[in-house]
mmCIF file of C-alpha atoms in Angstrom:
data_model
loop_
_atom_site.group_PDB
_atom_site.id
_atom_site.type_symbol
_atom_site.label_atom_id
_atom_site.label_comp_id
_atom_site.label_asym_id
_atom_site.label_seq_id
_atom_site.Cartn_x
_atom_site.Cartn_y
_atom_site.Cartn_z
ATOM 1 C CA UNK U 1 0.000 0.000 0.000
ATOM 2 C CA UNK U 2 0.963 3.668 -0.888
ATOM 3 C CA UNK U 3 0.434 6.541 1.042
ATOM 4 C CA UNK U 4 1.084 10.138 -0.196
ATOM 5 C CA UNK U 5 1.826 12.666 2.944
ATOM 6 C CA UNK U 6 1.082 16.312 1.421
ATOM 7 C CA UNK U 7 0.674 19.405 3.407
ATOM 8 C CA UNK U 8 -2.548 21.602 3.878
ATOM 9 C CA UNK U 9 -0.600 24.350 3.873
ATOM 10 C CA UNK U 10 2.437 24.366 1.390
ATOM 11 C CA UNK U 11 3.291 27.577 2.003
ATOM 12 C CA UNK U 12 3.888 27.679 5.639
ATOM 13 C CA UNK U 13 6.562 25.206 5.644
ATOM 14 C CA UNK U 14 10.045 24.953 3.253
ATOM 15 C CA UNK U 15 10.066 23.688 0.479
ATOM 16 C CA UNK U 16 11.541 20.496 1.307
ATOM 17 C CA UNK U 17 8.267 19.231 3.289
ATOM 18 C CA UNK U 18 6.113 20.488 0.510
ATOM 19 C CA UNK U 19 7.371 17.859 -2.108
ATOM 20 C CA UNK U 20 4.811 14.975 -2.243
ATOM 21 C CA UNK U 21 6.449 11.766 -1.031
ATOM 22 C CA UNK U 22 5.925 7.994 -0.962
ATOM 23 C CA UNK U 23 6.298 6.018 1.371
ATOM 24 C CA UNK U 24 4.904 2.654 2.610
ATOM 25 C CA UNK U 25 1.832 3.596 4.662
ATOM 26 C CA UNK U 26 3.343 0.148 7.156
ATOM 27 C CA UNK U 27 6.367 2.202 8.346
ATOM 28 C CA UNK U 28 4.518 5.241 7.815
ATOM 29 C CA UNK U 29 1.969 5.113 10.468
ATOM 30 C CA UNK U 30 3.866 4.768 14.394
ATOM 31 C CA UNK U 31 6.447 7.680 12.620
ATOM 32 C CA UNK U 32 4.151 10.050 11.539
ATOM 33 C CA UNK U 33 1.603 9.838 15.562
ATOM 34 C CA UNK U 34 4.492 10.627 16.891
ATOM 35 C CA UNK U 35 5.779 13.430 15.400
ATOM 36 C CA UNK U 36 2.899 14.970 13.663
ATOM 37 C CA UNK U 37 0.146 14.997 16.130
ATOM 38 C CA UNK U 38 -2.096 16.391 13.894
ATOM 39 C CA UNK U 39 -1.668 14.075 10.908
ATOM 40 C CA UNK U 40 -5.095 12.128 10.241
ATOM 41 C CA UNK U 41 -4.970 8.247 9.139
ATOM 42 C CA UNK U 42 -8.333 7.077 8.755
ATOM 43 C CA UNK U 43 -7.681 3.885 7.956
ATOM 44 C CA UNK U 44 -4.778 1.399 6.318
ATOM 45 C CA UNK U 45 -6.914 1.079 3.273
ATOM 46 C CA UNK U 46 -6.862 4.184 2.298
ATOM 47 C CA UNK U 47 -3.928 5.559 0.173
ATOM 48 C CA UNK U 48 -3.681 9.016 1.326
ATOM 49 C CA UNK U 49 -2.292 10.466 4.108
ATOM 50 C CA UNK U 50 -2.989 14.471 5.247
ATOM 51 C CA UNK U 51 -0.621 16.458 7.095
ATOM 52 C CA UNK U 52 -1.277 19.589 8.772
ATOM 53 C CA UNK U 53 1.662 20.970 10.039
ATOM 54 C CA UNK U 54 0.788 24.634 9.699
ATOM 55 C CA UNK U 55 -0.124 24.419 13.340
ATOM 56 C CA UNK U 56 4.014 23.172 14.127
ATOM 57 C CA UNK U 57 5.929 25.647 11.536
ATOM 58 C CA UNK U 58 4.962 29.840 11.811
ATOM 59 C CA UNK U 59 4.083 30.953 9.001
ATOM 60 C CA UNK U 60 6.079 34.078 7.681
ATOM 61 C CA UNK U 61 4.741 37.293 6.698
ATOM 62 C CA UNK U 62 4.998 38.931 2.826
ATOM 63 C CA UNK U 63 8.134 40.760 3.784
ATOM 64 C CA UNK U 64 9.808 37.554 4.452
ATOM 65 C CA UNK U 65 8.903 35.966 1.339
ATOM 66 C CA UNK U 66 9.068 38.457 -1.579
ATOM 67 C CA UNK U 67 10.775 41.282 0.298
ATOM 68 C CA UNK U 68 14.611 41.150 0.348
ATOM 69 C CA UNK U 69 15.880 44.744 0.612
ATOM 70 C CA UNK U 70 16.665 46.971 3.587
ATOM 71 C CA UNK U 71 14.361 47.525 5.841
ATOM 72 C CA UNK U 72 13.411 51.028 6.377
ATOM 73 C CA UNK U 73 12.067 52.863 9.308
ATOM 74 C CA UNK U 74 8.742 53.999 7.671
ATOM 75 C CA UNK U 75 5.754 55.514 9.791
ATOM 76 C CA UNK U 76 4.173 52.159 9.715
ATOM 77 C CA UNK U 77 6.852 50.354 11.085
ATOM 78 C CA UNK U 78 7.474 52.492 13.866
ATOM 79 C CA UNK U 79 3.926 52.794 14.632
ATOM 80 C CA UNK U 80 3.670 49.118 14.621
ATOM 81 C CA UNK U 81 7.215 48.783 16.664
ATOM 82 C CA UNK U 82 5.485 50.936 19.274
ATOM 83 C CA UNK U 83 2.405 48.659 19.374
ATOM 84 C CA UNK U 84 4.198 45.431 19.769
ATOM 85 C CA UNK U 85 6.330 46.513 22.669
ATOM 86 C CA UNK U 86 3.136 47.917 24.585
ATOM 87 C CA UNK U 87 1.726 44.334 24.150
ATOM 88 C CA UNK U 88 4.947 42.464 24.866
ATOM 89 C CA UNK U 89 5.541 44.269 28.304
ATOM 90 C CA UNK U 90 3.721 41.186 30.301
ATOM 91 C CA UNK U 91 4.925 38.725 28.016
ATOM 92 C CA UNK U 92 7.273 35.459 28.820
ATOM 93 C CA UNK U 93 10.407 35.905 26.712
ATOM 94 C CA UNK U 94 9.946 33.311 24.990
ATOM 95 C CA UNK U 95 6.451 34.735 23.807
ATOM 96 C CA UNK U 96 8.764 37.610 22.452
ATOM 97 C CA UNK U 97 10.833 35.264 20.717
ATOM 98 C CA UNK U 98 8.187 33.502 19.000
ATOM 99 C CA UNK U 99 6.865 36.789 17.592
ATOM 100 C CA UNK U 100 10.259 37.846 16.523
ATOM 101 C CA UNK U 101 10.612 34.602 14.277
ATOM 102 C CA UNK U 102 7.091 34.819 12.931
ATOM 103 C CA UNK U 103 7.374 38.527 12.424
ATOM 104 C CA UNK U 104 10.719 38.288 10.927
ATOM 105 C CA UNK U 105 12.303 35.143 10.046
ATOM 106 C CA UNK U 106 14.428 34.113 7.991
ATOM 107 C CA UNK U 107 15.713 37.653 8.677
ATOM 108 C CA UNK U 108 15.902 37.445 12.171
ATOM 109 C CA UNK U 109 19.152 36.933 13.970
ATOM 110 C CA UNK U 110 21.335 37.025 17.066
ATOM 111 C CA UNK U 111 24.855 38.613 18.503
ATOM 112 C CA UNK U 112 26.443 37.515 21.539
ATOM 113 C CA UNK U 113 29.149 37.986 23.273
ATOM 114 C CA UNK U 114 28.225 34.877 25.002
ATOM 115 C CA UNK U 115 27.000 36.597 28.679
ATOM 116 C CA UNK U 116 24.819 34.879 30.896
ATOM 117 C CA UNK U 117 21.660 36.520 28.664
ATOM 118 C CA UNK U 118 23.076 35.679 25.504
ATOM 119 C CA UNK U 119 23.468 32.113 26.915
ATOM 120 C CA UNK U 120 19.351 31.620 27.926
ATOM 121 C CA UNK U 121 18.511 33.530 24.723
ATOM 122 C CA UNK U 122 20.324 30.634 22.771
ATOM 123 C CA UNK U 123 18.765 28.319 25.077
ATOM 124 C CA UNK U 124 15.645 29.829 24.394
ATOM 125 C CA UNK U 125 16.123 29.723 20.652
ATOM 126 C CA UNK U 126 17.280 26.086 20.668
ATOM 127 C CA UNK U 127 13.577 24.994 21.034
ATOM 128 C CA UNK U 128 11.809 27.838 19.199
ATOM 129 C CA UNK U 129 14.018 28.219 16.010
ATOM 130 C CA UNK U 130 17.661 26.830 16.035
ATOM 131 C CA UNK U 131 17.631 27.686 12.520
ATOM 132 C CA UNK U 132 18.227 30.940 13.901
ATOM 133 C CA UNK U 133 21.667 32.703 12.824
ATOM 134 C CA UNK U 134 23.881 33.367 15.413
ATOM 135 C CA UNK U 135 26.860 35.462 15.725
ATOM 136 C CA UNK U 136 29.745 36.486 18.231
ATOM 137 C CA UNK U 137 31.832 39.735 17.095
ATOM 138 C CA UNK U 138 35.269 38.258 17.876
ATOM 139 C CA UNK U 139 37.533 41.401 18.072
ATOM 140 C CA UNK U 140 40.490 39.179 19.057
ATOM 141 C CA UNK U 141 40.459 40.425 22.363
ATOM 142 C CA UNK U 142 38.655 37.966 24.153
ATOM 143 C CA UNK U 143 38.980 35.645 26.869
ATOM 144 C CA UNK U 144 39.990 31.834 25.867
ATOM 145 C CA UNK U 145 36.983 31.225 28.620
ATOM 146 C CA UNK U 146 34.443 33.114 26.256
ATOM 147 C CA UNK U 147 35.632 31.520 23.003
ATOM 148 C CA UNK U 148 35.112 27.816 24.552
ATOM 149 C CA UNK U 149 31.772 28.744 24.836
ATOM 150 C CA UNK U 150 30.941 28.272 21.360
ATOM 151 C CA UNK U 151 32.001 24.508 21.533
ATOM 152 C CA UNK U 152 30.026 24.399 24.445
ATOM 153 C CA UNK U 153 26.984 25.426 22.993
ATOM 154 C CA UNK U 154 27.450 23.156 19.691
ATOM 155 C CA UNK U 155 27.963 19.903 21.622
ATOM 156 C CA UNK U 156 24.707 20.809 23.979
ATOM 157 C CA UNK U 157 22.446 22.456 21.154
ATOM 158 C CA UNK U 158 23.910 21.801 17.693
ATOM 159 C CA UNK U 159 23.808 25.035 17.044
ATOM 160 C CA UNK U 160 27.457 26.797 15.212
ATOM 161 C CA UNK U 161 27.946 30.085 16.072
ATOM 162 C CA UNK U 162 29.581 32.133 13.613
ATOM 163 C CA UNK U 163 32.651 34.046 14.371
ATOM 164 C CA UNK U 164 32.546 37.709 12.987
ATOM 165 C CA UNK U 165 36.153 39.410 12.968
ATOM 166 C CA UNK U 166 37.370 42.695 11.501
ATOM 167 C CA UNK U 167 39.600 42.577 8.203
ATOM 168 C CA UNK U 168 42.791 43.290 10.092
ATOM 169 C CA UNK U 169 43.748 41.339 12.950
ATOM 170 C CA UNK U 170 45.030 42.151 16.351
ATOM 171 C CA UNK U 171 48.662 42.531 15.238
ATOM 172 C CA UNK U 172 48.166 44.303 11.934
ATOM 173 C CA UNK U 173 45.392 47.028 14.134
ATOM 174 C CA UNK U 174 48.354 47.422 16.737
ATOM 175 C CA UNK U 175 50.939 48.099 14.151
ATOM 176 C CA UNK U 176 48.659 50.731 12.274
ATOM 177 C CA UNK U 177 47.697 52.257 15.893
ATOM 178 C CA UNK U 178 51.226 52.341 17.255
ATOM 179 C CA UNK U 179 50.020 49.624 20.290
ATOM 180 C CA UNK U 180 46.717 49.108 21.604
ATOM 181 C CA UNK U 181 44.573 51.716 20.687
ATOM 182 C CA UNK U 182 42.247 50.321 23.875
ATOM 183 C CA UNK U 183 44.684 52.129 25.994
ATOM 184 C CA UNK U 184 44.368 55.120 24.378
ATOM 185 C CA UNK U 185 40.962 55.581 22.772
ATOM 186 C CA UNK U 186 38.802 52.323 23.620
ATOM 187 C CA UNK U 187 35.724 54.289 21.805
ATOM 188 C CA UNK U 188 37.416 54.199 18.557
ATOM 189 C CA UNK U 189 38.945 50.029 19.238
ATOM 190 C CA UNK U 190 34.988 49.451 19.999
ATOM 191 C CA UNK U 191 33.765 51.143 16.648
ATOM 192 C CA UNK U 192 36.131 49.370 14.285
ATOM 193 C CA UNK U 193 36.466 45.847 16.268
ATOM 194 C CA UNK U 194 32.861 45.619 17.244
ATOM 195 C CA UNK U 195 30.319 48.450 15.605
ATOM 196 C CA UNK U 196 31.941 48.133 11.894
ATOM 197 C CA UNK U 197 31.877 44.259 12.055
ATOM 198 C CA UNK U 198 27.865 44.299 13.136
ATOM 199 C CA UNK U 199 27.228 46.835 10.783
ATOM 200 C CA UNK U 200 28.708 44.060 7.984
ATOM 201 C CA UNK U 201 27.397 40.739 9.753
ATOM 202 C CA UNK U 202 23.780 42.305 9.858
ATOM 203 C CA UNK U 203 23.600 43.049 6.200
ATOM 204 C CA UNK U 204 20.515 41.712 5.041
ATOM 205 C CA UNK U 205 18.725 40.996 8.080
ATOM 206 C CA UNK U 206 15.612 43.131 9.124
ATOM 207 C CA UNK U 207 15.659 41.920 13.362
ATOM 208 C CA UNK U 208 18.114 41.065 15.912
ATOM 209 C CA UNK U 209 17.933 39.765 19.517
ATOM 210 C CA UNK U 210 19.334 41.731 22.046
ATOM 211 C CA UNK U 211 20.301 40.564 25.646
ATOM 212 C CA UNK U 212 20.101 43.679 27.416
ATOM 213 C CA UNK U 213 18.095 44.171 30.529
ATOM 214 C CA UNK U 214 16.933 47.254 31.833
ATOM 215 C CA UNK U 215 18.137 46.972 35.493
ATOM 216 C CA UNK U 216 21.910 46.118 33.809
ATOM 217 C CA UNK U 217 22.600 50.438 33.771
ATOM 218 C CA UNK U 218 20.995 53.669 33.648
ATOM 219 C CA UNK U 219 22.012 53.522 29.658
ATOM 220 C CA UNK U 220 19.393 50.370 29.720
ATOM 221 C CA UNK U 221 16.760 51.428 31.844
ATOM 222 C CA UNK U 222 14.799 52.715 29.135
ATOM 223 C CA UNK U 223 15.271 50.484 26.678
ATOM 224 C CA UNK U 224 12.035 49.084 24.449
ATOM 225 C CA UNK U 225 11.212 45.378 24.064
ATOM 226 C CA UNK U 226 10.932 45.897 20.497
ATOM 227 C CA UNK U 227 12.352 49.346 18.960
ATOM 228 C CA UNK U 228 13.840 50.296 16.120
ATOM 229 C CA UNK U 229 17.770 50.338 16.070
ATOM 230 C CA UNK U 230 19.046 53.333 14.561
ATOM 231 C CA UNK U 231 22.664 52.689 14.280
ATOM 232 C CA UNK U 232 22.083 49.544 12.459
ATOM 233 C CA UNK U 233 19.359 50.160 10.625
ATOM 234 C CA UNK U 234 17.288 47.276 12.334
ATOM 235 C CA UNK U 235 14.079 46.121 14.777
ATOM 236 C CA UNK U 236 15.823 45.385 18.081
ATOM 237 C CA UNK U 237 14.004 42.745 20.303
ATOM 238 C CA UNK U 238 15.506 42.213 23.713
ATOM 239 C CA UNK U 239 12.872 39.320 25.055
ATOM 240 C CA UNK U 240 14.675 39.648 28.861
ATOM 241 C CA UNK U 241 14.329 43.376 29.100
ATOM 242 C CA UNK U 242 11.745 42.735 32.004
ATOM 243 C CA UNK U 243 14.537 40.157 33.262
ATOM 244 C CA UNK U 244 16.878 40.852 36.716
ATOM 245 C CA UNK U 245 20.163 39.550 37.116
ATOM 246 C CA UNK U 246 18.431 36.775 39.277
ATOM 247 C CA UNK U 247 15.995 35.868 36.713
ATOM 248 C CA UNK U 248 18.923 34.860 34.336
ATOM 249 C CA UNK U 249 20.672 32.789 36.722
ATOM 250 C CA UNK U 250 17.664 31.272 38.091
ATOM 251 C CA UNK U 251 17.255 30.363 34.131
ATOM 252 C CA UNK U 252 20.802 29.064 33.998
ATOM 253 C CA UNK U 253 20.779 26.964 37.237
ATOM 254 C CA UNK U 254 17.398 25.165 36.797
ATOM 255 C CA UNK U 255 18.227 24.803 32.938
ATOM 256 C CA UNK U 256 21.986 23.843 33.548
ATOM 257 C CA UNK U 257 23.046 26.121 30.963
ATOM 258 C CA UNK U 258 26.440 26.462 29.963
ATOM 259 C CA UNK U 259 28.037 29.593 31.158
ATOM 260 C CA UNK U 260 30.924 31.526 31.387
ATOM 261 C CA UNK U 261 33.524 30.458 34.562
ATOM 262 C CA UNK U 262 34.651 33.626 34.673
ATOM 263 C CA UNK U 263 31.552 34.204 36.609
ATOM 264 C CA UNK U 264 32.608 32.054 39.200
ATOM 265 C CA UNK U 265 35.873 34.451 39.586
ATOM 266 C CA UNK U 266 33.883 37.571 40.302
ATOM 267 C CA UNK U 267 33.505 38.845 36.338
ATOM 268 C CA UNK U 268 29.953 39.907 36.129
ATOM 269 C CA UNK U 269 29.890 41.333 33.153
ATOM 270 C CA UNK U 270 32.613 39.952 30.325
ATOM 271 C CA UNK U 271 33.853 42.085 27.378
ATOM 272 C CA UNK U 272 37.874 42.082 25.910
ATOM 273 C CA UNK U 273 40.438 40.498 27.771
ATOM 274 C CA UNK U 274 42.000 43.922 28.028
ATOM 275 C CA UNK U 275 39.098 45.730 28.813
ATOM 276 C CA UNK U 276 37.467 43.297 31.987
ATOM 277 C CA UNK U 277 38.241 43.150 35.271
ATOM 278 C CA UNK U 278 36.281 41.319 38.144
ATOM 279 C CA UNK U 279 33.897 43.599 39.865
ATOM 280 C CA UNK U 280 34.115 44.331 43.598
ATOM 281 C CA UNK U 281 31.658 43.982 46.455
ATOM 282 C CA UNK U 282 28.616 46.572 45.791
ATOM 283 C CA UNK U 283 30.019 47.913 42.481
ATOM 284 C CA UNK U 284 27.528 47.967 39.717
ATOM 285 C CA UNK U 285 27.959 44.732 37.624
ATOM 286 C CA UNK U 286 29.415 46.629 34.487
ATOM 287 C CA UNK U 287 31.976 48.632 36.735
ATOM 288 C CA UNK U 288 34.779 46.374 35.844
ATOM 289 C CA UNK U 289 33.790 46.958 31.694
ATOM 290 C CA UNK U 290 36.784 49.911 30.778
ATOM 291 C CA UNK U 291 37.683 50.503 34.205
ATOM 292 C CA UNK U 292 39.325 53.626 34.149
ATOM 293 C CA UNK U 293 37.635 55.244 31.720
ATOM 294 C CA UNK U 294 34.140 57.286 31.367
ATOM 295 C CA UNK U 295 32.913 54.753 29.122
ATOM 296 C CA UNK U 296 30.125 52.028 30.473
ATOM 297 C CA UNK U 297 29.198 50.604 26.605
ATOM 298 C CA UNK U 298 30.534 49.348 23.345
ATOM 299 C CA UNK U 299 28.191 51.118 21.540
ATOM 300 C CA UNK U 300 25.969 48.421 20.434
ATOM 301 C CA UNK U 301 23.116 49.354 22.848
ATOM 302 C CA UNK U 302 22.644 53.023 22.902
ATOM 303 C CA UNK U 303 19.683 54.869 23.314
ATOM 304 C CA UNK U 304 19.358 56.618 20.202
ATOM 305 C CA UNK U 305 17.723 53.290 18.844
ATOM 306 C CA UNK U 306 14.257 54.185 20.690
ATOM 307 C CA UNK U 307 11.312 54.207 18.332
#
């Protein structure tokens, strides 16, 4: 007997599920109850076999599917931007997320610097969409304990995160600088090791998550759970906005989710190598981010992205 598995609803899934397969309606049946709930098999003597799986794949709005140019910060957007963050105040992060991939994806994406935020966000994203692209802004400058993170996270959610680096490296930036220009000017090492590299690696997309919280700094405080992003020309969703420091480790600890062990050695919040230095008692947790300096952010989260 021949059964032919075809979807209700071709275009809410890729392409791949869409083709019409056969398969021996024997084998068939025990696969297809358990993983498609909501496939129908009336009976063994009859050849056909429907599918809905529209319920188990979002669907993607028009400006996923036909619409691949920039997207641009029209009334409409902003007006909806505005609407969606009123309604996503009380909602779960993972609410937030969801509505970021249906709203956006496949032009939805992540950066992380791999921080106890980015960490639940990926853990987050492993069950909604691990399709999901994710990046880390590798400026060279990082800790060995930070890079091992993205092995970490393969092996537990088969997920590769890319590394994005500038075009010259550490030693070919120090010659042109005349030594670390963190020492000197760490605004101007942040724009061309960080800023310049997101403004390349989000080329294309429309969204990115964000892992900012607004009890993190006063810089914070105010941000949006869904805004438009200025300086990248892009819909910022930060899902843990709502989120305390507690909240994320609570996350981490019931979870088990990998995380930094710098943590454990008083680093609450972890940028470059050069740059990081373990906070003390009662110090704000990004205190030990450019110590030295009047400078509390990279400038990937500033608040000239409100909408």
């Amino acid at each position: 007997m021949i059964a032919t598995a075809v979807s209700q609803d071709p275009l809410a899934i890729s392409p791949r599920l869409t083709r019409v397969c056969s398969v021996n309606l024997h084998f068939l049946t025990p696969l297809l109850t358990n993983l498609v709930p909501e496939c129908k098999i009336p009976s063994p003597s009859i050849g056909k076999v429907i599918i809905n799986v529209s319920s188990a794949v979002p669907k993607h709005s028009p400006i996923q599917q036909e619409d691949t140019a920039q997207l641009e910060p029209t009334e409409a957007l902003l007006d909806e931007l505005r609407r969606q963050s009123d309604e996503l105040e009380k909602a779960t992060p993972q609410e937030i997320l969801r509505w970021a991939v249906e709203r956006f994806a496949p032009r939805f994406t992540m950066a992380t610097a791999f921080g106890p935020e980015g960490m639940t966000i990926i853990h987050m994203l492993a069950e909604i969409a691990p399709e999901t692209p994710i990046f880390n802004l590798e400026t060279g400058y990082q800790f060995q304990e930070t890079l091992d993170l993205r092995d970490r996270i393969q092996e537990r959610y088969g997920i590769d995160v890319e590394l994005k680096r500038p075009e010259l490296t550490v030693q070919q930036y120090e010659a042109l600088h005349g030594g670390p220009l963190y020492e000197r000017n760490p605004h101007q090492c942040c724009f061309d090791r960080k800023i310049r590299v997101l403004q390349e690696a989000a080329r294309g997309m429309h969204a990115w998550a964000s892992g900012i919280r607004r009890d993190q700094s006063p810089d914070r405080a105010a941000a949006p759970i869904v805004g438009w992003d200025k300086r990248f020309s892009l819909v910022k969703v930060s899902p843990l906005a709502n989120w305390t420091k507690a909240d994320v480790w609570k996350m981490i600890t019931d979870h088990n989710i990998p995380y930094n062990p710098l943590h454990d050695q008083g680093y609450a919040s972890i940028g470059c190598q050069p740059c990081t230095r373990a906070v003390l008692f009662g110090e704000d947790e990004r205190a030990g981010r450019w110590s030295g300096f009047a400078k509390t952010e990279c400038g990937l989260h500033t608040l000239d992205d409100k909408s």
